[in-house]
PDB file of N, CA and C in Angstrom:
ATOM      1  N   UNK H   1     -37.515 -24.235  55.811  1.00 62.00           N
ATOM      2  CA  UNK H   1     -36.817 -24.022  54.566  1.00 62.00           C
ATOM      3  C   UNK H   1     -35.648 -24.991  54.489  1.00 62.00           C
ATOM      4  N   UNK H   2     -35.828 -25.591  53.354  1.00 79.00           N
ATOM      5  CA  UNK H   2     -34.370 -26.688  53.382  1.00 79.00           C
ATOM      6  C   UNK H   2     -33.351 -25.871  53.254  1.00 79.00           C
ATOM      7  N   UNK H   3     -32.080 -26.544  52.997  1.00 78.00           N
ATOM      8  CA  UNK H   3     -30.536 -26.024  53.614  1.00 78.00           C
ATOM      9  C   UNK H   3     -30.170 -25.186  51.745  1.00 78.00           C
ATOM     10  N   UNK H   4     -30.422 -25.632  50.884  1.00 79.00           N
ATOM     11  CA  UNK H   4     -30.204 -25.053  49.612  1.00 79.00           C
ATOM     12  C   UNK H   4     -31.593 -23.412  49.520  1.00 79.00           C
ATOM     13  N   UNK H   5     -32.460 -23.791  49.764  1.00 80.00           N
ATOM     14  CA  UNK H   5     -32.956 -22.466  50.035  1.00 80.00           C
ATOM     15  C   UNK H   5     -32.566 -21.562  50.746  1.00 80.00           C
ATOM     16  N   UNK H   6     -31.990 -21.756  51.871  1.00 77.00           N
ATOM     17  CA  UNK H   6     -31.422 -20.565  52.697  1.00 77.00           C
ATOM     18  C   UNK H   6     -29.878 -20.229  51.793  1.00 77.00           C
ATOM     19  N   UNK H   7     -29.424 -21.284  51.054  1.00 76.00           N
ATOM     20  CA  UNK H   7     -28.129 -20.170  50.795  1.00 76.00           C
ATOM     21  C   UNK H   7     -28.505 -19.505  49.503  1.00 76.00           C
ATOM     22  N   UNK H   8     -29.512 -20.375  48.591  1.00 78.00           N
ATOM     23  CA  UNK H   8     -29.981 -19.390  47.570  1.00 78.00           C
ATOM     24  C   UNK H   8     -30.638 -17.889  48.221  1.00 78.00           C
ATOM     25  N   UNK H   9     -31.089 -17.794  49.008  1.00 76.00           N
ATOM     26  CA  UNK H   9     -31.910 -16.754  49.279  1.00 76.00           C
ATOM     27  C   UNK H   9     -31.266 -15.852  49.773  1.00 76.00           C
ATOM     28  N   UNK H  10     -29.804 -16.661  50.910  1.00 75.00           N
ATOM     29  CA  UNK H  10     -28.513 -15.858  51.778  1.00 75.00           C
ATOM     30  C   UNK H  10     -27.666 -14.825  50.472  1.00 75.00           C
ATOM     31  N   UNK H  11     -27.538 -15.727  49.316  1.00 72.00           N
ATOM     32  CA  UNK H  11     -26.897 -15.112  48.169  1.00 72.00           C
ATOM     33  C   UNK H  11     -27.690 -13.909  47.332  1.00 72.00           C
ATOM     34  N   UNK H  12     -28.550 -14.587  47.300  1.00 74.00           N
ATOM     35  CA  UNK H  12     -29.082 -13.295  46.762  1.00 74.00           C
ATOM     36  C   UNK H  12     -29.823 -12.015  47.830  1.00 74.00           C
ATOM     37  N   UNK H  13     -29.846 -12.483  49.077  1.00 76.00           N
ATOM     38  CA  UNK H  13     -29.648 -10.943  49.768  1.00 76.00           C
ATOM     39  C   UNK H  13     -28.190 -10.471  50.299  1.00 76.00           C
ATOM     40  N   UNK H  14     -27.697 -10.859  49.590  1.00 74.00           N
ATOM     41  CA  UNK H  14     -25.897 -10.626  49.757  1.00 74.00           C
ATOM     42  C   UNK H  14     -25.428 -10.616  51.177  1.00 74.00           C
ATOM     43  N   UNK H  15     -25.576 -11.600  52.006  1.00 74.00           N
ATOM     44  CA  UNK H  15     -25.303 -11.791  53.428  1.00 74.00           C
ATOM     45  C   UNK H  15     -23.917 -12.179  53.040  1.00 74.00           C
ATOM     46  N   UNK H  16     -23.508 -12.850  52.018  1.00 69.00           N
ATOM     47  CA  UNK H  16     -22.177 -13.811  51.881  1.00 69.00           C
ATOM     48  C   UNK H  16     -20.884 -12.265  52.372  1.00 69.00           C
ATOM     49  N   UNK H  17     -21.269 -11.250  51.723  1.00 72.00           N
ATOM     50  CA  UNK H  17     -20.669  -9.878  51.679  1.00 72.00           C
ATOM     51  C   UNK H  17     -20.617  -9.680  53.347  1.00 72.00           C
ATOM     52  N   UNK H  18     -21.217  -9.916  53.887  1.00 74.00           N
ATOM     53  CA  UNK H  18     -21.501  -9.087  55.681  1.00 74.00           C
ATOM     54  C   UNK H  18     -21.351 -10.469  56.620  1.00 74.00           C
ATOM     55  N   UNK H  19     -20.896 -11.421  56.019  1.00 73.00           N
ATOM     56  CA  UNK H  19     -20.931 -12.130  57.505  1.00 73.00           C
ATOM     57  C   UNK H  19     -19.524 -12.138  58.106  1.00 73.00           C
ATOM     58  N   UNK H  20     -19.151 -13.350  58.934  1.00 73.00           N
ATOM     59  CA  UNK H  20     -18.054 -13.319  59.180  1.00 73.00           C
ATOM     60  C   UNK H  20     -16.653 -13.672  58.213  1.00 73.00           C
ATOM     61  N   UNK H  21     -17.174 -14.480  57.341  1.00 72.00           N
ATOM     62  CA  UNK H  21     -15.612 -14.500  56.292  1.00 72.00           C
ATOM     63  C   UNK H  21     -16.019 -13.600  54.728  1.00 72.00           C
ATOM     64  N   UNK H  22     -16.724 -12.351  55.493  1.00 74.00           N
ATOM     65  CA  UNK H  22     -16.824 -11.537  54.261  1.00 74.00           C
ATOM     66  C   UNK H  22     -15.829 -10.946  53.856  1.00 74.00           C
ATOM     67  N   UNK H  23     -14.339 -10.829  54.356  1.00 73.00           N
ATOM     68  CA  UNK H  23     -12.887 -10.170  54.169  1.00 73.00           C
ATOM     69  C   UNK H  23     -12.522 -11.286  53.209  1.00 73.00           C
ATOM     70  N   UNK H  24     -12.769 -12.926  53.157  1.00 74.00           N
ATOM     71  CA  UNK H  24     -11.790 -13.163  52.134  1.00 74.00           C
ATOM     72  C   UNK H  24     -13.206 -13.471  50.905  1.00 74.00           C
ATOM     73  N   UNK H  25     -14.318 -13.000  51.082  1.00 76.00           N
ATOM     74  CA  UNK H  25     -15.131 -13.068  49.619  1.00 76.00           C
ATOM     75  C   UNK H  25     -14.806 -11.113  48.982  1.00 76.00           C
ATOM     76  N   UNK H  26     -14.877 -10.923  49.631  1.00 81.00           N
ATOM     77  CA  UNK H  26     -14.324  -9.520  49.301  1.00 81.00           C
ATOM     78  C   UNK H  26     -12.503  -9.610  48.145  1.00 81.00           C
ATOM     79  N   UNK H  27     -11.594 -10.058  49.053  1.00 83.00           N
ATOM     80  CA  UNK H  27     -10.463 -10.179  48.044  1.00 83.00           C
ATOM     81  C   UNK H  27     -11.086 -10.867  46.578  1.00 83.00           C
ATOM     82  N   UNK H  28     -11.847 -11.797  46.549  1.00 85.00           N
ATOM     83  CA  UNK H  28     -11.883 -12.335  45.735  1.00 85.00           C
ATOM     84  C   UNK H  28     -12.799 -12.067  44.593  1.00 85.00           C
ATOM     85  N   UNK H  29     -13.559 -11.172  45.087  1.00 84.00           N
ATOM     86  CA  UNK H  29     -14.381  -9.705  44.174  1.00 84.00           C
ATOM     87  C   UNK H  29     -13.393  -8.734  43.843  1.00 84.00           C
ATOM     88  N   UNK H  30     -12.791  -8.531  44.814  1.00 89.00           N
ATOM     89  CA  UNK H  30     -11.768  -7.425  44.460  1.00 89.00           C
ATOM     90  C   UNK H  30     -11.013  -8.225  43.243  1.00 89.00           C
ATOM     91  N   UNK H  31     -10.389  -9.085  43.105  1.00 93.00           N
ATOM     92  CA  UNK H  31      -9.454  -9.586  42.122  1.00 93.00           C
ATOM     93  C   UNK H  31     -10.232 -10.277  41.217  1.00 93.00           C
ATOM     94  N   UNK H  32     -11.283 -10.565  41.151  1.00 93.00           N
ATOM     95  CA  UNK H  32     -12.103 -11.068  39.547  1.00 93.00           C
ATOM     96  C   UNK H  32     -12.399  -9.829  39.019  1.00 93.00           C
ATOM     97  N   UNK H  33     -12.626  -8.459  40.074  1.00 94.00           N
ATOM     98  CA  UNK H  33     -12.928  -7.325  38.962  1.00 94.00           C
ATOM     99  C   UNK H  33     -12.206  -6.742  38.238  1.00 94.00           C
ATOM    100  N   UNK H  34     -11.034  -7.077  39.059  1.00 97.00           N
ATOM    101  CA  UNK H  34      -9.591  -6.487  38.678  1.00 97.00           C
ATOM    102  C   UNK H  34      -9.356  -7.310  37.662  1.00 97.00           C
ATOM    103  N   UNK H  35      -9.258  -8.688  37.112  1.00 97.00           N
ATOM    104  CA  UNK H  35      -9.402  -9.118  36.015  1.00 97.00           C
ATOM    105  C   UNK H  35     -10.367  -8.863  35.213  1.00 97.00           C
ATOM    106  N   UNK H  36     -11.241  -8.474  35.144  1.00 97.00           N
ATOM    107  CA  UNK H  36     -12.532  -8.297  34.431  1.00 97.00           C
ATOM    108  C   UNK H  36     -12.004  -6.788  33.491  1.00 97.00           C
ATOM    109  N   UNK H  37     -11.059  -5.820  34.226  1.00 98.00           N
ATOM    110  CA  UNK H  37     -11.152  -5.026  33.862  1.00 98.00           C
ATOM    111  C   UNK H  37     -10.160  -5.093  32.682  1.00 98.00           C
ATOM    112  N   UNK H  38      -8.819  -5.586  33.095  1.00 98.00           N
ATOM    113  CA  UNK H  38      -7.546  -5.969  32.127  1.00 98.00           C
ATOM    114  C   UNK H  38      -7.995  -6.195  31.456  1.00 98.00           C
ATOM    115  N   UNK H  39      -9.226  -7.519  31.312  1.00 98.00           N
ATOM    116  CA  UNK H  39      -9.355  -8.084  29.932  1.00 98.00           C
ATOM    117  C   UNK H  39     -10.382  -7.258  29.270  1.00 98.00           C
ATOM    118  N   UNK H  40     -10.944  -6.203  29.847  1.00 98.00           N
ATOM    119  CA  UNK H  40     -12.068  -5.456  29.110  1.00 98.00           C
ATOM    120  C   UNK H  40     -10.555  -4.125  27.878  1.00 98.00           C
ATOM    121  N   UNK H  41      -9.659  -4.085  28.846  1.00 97.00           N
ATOM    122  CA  UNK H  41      -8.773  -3.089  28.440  1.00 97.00           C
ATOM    123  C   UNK H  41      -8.271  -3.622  27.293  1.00 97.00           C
ATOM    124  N   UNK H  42      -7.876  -4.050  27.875  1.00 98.00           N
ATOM    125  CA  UNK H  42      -7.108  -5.673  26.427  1.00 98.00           C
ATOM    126  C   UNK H  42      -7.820  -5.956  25.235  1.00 98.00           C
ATOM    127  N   UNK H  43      -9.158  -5.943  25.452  1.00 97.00           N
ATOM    128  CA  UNK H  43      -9.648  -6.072  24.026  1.00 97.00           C
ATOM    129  C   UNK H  43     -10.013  -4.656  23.763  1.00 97.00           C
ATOM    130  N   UNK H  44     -10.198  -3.960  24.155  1.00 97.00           N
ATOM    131  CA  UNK H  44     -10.448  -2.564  23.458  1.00 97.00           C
ATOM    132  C   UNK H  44      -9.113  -2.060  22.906  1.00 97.00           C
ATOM    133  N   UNK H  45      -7.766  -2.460  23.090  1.00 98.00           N
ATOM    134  CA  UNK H  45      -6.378  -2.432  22.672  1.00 98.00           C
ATOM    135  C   UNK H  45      -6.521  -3.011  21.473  1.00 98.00           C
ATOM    136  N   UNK H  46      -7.030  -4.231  21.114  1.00 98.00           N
ATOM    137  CA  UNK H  46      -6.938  -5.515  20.438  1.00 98.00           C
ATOM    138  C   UNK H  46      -8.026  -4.827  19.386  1.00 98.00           C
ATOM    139  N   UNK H  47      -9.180  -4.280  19.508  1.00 97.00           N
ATOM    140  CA  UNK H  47     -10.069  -3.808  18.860  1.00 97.00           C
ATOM    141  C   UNK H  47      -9.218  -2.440  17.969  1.00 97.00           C
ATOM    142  N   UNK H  48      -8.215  -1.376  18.429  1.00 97.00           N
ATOM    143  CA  UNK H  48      -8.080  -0.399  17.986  1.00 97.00           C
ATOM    144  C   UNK H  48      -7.274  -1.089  17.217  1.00 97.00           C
ATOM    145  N   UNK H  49      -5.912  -2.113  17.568  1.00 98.00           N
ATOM    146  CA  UNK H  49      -4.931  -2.421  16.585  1.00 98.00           C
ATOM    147  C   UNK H  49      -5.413  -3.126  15.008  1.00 98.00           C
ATOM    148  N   UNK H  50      -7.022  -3.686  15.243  1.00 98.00           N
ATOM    149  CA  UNK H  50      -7.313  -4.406  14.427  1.00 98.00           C
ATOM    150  C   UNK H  50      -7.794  -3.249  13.612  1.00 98.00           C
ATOM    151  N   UNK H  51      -8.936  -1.927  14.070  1.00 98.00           N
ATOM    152  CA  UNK H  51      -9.185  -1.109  13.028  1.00 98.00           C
ATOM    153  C   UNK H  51      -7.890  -0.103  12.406  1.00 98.00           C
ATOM    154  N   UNK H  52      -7.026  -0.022  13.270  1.00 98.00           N
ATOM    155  CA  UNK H  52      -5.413   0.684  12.487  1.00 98.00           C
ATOM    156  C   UNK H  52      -5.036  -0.480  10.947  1.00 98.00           C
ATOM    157  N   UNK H  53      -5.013  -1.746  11.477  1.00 98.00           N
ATOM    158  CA  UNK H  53      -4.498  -2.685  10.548  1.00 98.00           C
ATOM    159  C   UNK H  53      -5.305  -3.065   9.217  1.00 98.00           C
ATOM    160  N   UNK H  54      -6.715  -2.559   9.579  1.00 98.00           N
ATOM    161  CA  UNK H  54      -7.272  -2.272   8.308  1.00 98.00           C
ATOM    162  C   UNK H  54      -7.228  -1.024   7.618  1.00 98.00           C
ATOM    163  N   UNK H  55      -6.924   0.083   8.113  1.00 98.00           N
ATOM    164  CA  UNK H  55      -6.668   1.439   7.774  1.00 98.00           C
ATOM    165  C   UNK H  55      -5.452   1.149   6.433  1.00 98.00           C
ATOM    166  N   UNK H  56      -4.310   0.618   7.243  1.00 98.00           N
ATOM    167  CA  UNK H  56      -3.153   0.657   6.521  1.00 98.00           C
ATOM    168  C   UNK H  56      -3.307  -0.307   5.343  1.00 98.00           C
ATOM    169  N   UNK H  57      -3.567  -1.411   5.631  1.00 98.00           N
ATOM    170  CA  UNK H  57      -3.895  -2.349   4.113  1.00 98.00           C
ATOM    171  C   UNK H  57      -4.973  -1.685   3.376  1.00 98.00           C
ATOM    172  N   UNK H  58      -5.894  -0.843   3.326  1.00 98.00           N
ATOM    173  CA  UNK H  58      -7.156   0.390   2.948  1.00 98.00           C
ATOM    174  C   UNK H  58      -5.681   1.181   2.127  1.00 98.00           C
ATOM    175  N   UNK H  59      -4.627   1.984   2.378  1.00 98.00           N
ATOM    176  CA  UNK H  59      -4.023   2.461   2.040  1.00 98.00           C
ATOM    177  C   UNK H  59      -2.484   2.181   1.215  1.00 98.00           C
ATOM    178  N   UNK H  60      -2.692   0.897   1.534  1.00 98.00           N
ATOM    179  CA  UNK H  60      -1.650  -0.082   0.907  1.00 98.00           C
ATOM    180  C   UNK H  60      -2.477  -0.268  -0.507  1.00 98.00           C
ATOM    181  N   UNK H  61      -3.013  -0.488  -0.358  1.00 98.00           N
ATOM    182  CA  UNK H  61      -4.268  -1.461  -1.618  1.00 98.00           C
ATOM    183  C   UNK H  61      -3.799   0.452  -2.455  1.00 98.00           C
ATOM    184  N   UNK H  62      -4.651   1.217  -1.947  1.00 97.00           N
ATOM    185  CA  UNK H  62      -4.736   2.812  -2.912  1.00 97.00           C
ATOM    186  C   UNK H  62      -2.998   3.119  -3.200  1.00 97.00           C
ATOM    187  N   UNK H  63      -1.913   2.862  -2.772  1.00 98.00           N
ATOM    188  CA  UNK H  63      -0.570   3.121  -3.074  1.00 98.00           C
ATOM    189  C   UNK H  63       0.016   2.155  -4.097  1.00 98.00           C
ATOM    190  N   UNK H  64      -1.257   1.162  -3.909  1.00 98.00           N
ATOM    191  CA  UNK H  64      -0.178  -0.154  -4.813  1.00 98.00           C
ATOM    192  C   UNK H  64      -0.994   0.377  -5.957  1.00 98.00           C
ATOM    193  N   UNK H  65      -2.141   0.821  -6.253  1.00 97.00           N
ATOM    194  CA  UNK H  65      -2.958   0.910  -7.456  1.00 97.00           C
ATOM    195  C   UNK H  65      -2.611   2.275  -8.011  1.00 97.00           C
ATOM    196  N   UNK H  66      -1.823   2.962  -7.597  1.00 97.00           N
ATOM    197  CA  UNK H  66      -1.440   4.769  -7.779  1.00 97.00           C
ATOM    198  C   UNK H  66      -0.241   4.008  -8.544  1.00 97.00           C
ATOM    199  N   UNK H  67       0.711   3.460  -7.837  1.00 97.00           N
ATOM    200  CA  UNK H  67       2.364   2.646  -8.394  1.00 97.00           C
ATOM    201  C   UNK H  67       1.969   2.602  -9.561  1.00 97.00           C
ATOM    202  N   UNK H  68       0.988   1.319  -9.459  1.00 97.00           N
ATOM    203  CA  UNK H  68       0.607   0.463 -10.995  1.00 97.00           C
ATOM    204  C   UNK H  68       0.237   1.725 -12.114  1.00 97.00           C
ATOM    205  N   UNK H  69      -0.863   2.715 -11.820  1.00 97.00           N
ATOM    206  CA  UNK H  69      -1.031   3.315 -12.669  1.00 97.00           C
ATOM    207  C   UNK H  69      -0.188   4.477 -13.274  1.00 97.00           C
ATOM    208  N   UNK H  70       0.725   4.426 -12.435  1.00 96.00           N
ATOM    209  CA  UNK H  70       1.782   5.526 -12.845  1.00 96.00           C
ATOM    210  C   UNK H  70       2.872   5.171 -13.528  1.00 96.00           C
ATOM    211  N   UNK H  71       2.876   3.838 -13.593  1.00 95.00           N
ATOM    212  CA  UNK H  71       3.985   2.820 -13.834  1.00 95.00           C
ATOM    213  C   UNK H  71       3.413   2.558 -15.090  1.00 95.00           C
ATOM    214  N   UNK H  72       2.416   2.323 -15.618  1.00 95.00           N
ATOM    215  CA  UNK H  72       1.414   2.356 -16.916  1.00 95.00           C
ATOM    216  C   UNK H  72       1.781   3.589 -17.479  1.00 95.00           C
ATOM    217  N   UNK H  73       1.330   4.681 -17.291  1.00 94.00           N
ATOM    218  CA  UNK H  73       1.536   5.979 -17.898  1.00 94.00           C
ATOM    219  C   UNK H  73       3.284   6.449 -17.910  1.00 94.00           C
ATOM    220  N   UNK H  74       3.841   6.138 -17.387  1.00 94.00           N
ATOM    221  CA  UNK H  74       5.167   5.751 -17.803  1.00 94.00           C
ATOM    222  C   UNK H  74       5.677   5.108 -19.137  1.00 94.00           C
ATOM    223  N   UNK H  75       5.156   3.940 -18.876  1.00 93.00           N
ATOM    224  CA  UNK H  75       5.303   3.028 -19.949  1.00 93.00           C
ATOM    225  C   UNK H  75       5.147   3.871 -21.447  1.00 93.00           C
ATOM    226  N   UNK H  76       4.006   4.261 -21.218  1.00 90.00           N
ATOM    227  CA  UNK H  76       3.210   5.199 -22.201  1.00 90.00           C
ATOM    228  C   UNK H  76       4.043   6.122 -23.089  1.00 90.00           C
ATOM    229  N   UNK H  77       4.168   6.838 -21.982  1.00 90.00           N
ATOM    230  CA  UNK H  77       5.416   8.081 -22.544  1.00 90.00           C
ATOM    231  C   UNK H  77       6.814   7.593 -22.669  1.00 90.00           C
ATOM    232  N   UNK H  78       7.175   6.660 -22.423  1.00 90.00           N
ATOM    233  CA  UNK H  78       8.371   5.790 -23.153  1.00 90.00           C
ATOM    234  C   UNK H  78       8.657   5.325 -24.429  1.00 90.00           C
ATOM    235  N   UNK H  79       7.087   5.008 -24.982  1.00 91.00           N
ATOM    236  CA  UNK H  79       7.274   4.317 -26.327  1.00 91.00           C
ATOM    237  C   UNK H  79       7.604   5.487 -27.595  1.00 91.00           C
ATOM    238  N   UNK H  80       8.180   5.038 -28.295  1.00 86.00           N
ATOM    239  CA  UNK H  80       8.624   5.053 -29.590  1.00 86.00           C
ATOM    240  C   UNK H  80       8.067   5.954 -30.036  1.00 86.00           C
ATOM    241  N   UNK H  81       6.468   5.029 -30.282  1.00 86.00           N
ATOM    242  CA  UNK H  81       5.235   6.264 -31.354  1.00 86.00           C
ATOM    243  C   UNK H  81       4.833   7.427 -30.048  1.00 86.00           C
ATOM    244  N   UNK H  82       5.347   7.442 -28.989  1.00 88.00           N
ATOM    245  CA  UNK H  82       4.256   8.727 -28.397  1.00 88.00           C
ATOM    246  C   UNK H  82       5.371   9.927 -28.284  1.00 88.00           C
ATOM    247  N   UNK H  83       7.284   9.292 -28.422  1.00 87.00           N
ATOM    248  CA  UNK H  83       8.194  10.464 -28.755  1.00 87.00           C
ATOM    249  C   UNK H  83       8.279  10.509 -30.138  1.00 87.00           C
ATOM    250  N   UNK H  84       7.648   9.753 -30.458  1.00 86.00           N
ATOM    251  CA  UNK H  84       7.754  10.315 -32.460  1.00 86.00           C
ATOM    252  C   UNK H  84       6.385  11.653 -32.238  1.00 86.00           C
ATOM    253  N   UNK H  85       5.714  11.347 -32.005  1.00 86.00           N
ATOM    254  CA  UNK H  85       4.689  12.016 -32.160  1.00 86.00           C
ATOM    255  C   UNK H  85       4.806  13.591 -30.943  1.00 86.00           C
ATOM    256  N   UNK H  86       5.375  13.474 -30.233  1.00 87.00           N
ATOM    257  CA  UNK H  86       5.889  14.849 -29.771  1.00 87.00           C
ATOM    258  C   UNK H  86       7.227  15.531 -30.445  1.00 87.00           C
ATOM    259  N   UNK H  87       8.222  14.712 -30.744  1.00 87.00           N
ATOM    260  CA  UNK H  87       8.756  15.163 -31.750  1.00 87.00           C
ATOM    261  C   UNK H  87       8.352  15.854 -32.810  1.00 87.00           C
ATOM    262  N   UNK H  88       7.603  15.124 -33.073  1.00 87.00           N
ATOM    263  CA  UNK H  88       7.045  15.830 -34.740  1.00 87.00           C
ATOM    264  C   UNK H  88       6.192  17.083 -34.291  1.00 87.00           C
ATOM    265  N   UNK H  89       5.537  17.474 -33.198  1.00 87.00           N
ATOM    266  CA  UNK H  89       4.939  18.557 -32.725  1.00 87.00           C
ATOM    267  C   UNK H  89       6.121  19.740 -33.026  1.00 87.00           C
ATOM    268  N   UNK H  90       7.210  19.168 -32.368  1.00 88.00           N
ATOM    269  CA  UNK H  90       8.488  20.010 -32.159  1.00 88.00           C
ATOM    270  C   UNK H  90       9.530  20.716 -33.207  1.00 88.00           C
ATOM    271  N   UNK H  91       8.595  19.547 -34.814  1.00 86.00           N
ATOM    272  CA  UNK H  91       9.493  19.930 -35.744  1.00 86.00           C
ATOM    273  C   UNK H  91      10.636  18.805 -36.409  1.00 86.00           C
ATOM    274  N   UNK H  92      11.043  18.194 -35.192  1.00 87.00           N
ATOM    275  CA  UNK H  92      11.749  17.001 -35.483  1.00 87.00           C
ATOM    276  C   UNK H  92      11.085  15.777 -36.368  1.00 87.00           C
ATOM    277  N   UNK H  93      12.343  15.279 -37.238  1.00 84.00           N
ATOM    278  CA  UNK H  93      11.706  14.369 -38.107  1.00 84.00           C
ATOM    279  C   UNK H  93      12.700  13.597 -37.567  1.00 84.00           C
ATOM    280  N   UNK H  94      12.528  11.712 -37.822  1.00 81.00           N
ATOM    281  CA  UNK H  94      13.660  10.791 -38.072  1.00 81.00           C
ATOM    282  C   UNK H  94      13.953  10.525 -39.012  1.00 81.00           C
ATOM    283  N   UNK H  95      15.846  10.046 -39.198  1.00 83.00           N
ATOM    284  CA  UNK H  95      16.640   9.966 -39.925  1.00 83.00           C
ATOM    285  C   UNK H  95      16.278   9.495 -40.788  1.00 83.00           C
ATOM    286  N   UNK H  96      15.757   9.532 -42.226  1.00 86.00           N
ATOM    287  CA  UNK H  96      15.979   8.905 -43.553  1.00 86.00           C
ATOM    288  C   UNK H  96      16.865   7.844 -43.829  1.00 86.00           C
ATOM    289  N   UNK H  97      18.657   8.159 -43.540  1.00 89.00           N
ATOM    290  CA  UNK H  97      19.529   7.501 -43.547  1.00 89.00           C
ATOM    291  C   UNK H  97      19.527   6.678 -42.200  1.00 89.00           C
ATOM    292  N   UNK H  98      20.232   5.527 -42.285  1.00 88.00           N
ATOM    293  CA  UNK H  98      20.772   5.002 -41.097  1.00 88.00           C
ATOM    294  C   UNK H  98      21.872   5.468 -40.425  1.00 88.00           C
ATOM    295  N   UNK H  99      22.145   5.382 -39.300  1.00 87.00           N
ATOM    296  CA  UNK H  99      23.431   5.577 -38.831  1.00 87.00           C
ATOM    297  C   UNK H  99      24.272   5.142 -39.175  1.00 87.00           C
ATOM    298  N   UNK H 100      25.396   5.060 -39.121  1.00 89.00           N
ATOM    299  CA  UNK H 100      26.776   4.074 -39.331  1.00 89.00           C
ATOM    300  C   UNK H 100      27.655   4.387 -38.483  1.00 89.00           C
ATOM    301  N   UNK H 101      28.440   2.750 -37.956  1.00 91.00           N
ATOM    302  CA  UNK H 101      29.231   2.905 -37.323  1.00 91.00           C
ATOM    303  C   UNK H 101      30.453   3.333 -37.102  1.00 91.00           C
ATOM    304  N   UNK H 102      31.016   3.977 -36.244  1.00 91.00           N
ATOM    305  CA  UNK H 102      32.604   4.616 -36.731  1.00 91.00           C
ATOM    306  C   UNK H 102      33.099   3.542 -35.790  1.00 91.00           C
ATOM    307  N   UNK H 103      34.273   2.979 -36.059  1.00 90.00           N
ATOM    308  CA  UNK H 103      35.751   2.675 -35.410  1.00 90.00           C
ATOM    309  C   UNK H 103      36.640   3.053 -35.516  1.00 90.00           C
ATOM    310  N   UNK H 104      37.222   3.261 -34.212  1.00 90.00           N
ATOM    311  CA  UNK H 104      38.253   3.419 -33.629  1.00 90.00           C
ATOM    312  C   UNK H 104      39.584   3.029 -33.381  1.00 90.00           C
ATOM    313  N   UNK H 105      40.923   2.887 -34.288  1.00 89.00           N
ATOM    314  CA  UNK H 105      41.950   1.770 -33.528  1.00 89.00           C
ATOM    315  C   UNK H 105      43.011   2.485 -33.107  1.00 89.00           C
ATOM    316  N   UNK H 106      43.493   1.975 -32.474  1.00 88.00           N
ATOM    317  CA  UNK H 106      44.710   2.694 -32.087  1.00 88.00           C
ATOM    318  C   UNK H 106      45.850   1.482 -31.933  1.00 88.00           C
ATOM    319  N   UNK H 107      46.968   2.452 -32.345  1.00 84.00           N
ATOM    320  CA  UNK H 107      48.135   2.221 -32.890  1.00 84.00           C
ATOM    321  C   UNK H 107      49.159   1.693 -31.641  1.00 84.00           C
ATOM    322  N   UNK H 108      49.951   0.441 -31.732  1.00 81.00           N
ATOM    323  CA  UNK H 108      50.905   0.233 -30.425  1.00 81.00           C
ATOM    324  C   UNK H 108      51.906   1.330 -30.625  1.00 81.00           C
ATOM    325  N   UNK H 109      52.636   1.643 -30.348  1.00 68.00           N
ATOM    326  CA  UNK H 109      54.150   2.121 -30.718  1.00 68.00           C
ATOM    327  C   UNK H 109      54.846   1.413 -29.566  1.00 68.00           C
TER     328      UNK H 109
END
C-alpha cells in the first residue's frame, strides 16, 4: 500500500484519535467544536433578532396606518359643513348678521 493510502485509510479508521499524539488532535477537536458551537449559537441569536425586527416594523407599518386614519377622521369632524350639520341636528342655526367688532380704549390720566 503506498504511503497516501495508509493515512487515508489511518483517517478514516480514526487511529489519528488513539495514537501517540492523540492528546494534541484531541485539543484541537475539542476547540473547533467549541467554535462550531458559538457560531451555531450566534446565528440562532442573529436569526431571533432578525424575526423580532420584522415583528416590530409588521407593527410600525399597522400604527402608522391607524395615525393616518385617525388623523383623516379628525380632519373630518373638524370641518365647517360636518359642525354645521350637527349643529343643525341640535337646533342651532348660523348668524344671519355678521359679527362686529368692538374696541376698546383706554384713557391716560
Amino acid at each position: 500500500m503506498s504511503k497516501i493510502k495508509k493515512s487515508v485509510y489511518g483517517f478514516l479508521r480514526g487511529s489519528f484519535l488513539t495514537d501517540e499524539s492523540a492528546f494534541n488532535n484531541w485539543r484541537i477537536i475539542i476547540f473547533v467544536v467549541g467554535l462550531l458551537l458559538i457560531m451555531i449559537s450566534s446565528s440562532h441569536k442573529a436569526d431571533k433578532k432578525v424575526i423580532k425586527i420584522s415583528e416590530l416594523n409588521k407593527l410600525k407599518r399597522e400604527l402608522r396606518a391607524e395615525y393616518v386614519d385617525t388623523g383623516t377622521i379628525l380632519m373630518r369632524m373638524k370641518m365647517e359643513s360636518s359642525i354645521r350639520e350637527k349643529a343643525k341636528h341640535r337646533g342651532l342655526m348660523p348668524s344671519q348678521t355678521p359679527p362686529k367688532k368692538i374696541k376698546v380704549t383706554y384713557k391716560n390720566e
